[in-house]
Backbone as a printed PyTorch tensor [residue, N CA C, xyz], in Angstrom:
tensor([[[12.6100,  1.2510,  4.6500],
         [12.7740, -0.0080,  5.3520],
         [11.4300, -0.6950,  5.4410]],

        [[11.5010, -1.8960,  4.7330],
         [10.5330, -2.5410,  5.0550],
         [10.2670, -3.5470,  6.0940]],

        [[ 8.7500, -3.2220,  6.7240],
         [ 8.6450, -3.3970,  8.4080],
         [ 9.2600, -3.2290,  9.6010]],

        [[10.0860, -2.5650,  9.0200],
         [10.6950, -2.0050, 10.7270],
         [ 9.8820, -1.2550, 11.1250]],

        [[ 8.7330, -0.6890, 10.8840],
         [ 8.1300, -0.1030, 11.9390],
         [ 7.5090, -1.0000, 12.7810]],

        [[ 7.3760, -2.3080, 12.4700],
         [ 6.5750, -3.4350, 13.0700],
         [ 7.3070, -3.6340, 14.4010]],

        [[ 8.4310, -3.6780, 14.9850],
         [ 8.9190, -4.5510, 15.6710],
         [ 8.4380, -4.0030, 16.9600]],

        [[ 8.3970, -5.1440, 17.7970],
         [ 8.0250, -4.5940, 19.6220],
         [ 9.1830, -3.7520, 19.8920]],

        [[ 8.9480, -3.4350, 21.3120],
         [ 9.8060, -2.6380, 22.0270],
         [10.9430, -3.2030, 22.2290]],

        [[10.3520, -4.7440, 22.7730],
         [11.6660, -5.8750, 22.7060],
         [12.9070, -5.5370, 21.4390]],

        [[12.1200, -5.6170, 20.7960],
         [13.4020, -5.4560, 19.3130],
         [14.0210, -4.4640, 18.9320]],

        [[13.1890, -3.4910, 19.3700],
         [13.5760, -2.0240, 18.9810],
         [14.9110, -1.9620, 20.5080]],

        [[14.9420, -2.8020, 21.5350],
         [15.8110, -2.0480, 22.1310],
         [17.1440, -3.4630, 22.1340]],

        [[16.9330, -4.3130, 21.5990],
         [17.8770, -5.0680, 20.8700],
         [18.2600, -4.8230, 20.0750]],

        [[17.9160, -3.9360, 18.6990],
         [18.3490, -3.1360, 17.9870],
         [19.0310, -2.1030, 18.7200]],

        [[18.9280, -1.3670, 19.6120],
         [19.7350, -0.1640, 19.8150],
         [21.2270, -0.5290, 20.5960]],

        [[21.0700, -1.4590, 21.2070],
         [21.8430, -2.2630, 21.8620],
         [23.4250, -2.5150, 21.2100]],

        [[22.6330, -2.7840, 19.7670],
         [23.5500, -4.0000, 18.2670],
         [24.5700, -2.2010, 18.2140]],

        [[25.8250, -2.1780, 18.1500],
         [26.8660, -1.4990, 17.4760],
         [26.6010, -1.3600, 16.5110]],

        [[25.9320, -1.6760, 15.3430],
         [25.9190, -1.7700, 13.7670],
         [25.0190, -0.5930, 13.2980]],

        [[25.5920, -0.1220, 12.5220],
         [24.9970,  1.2740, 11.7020],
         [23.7920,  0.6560, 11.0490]],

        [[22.5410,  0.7750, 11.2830],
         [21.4540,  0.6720, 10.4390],
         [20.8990,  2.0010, 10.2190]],

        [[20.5890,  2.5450,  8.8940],
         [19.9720,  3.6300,  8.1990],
         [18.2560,  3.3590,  7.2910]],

        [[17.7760,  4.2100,  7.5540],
         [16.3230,  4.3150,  6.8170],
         [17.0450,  5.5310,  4.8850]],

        [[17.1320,  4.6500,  4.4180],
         [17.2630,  5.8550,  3.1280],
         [15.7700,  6.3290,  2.4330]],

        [[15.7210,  7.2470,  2.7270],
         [14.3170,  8.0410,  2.2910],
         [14.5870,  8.4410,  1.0060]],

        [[13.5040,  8.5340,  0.0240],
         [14.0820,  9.3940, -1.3110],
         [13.9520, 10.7500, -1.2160]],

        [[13.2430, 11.4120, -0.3580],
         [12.8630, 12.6120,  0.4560],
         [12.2170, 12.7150,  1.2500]],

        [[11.8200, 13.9930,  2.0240],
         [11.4520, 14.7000,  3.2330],
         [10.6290, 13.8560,  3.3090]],

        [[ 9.4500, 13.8060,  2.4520],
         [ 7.9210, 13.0920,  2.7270],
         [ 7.7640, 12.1930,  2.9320]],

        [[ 8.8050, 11.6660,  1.9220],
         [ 9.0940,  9.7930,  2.7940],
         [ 9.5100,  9.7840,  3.8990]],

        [[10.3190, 10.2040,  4.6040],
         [11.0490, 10.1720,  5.5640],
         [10.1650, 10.1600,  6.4210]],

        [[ 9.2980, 11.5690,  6.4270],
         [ 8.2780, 12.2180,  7.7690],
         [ 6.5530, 10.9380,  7.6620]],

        [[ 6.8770, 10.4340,  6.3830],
         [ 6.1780,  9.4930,  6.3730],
         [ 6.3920,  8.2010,  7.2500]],

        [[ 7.4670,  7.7380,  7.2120],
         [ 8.1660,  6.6230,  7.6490],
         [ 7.6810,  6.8700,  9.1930]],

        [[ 8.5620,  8.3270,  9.4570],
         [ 8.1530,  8.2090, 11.1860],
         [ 6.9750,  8.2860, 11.1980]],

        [[ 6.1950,  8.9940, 10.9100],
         [ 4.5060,  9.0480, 11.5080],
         [ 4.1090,  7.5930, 11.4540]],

        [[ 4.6460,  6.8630, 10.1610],
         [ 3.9250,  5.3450, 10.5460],
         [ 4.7040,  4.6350, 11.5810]],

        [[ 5.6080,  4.7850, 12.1320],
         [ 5.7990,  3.7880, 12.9010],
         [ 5.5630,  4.2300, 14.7730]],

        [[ 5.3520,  5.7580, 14.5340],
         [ 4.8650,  6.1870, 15.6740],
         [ 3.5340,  5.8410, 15.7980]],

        [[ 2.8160,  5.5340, 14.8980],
         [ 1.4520,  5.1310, 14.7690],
         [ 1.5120,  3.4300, 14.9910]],

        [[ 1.9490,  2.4540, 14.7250],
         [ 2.1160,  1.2120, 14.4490],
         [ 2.7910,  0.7520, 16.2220]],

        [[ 3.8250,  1.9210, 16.7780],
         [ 3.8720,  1.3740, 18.0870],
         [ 3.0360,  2.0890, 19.1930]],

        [[ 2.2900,  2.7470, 18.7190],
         [ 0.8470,  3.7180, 19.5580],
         [ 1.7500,  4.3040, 20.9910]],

        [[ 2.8160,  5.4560, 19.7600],
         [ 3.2260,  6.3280, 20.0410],
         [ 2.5400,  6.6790, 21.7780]],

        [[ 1.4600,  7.1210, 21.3990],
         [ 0.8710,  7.9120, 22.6140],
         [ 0.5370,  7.0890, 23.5740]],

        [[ 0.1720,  6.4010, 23.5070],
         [-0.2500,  5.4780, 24.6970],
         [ 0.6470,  4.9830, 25.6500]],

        [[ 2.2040,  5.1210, 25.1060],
         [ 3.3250,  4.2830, 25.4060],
         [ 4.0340,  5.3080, 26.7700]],

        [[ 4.4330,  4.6110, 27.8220],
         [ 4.7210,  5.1880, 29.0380],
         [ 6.1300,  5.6430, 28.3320]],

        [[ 6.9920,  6.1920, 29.6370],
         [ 8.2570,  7.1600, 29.4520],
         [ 9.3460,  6.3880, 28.8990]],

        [[ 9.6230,  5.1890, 28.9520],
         [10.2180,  4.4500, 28.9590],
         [10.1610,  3.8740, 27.5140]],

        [[ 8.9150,  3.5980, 27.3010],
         [ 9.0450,  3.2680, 25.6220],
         [ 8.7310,  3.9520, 24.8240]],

        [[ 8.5250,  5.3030, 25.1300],
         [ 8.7410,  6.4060, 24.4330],
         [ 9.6880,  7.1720, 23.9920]],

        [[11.0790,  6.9960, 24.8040],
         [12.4770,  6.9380, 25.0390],
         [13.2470,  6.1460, 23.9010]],

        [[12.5120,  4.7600, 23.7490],
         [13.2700,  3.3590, 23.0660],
         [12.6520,  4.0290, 21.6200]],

        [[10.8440,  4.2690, 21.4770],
         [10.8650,  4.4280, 19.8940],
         [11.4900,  5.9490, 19.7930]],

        [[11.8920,  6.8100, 20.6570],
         [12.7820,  8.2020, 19.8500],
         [14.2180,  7.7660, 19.3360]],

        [[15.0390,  6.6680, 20.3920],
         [15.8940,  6.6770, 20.1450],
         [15.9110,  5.7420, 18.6330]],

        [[15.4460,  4.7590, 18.3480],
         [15.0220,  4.0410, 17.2810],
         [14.9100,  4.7550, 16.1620]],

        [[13.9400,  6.0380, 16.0910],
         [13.5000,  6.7010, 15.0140],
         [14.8070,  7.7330, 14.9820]],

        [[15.7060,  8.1060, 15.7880],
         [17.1350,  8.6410, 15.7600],
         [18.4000,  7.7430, 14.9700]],

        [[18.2020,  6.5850, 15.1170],
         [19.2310,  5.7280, 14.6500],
         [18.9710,  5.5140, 13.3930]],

        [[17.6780,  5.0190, 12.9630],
         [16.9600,  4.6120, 11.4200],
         [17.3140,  5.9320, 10.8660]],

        [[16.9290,  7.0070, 11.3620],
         [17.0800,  8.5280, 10.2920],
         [18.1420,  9.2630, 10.0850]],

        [[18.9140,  8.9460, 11.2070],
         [20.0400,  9.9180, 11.2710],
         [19.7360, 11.3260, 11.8370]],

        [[18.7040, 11.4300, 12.1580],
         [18.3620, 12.8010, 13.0240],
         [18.5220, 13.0940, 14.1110]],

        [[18.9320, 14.0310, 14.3280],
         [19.5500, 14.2460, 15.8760],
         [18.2880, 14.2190, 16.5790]],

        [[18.4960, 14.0880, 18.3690],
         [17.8850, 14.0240, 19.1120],
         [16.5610, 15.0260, 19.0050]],

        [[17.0990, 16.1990, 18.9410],
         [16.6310, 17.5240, 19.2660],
         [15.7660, 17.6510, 17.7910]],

        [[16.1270, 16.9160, 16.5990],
         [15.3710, 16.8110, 15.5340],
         [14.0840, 15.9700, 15.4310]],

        [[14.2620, 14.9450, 16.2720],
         [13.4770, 13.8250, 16.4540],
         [12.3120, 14.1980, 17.3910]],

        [[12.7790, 15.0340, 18.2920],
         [12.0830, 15.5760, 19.2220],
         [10.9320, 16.9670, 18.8180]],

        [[11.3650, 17.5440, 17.8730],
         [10.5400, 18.5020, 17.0690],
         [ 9.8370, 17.8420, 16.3040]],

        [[10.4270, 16.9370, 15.6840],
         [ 9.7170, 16.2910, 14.3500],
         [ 8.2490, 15.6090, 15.0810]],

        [[ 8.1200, 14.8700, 16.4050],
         [ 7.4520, 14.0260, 16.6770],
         [ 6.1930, 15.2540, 16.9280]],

        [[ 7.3780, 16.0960, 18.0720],
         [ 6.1340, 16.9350, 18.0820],
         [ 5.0040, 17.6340, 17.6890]]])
């Protein structure tokens, strides 16, 4: 996906909001684990209180198709 890692929090939770199936198709793992690290990087992952840390997991859950508990290892 190109620039979706860009979007504010604003968008990212207007996106989660939307009913509509949106998918990230990776050609593999590396892309994939690529994709998230950049956009955990691009919304400064760490810095971000509980709340929008919540919005980019659930975000990076919807784009990947990875379960919660996947998303949650993966970041880690």
């Amino acid at each position: 996906m190109e620039g979706g890692d860009r979007l504010s929090l604003e968008n990212i939770r207007a996106l989660l909001e939307l009913s509509v199936e949106v998918n990230f198709q990776a050609q593999g793992r590396q892309e994939l684990y690529g994709w998230v690290n950049q956009t955990l990087r691009r919304q400064d992952y760490g810095r971000l209180q509980r709340a929008g840390k919540g919005l980019v997991r659930r975000y990076v859950a919807k784009m990947t198709g990875l379960s919660r508990a996947q998303v949650t290892r993966l970041i880690g």
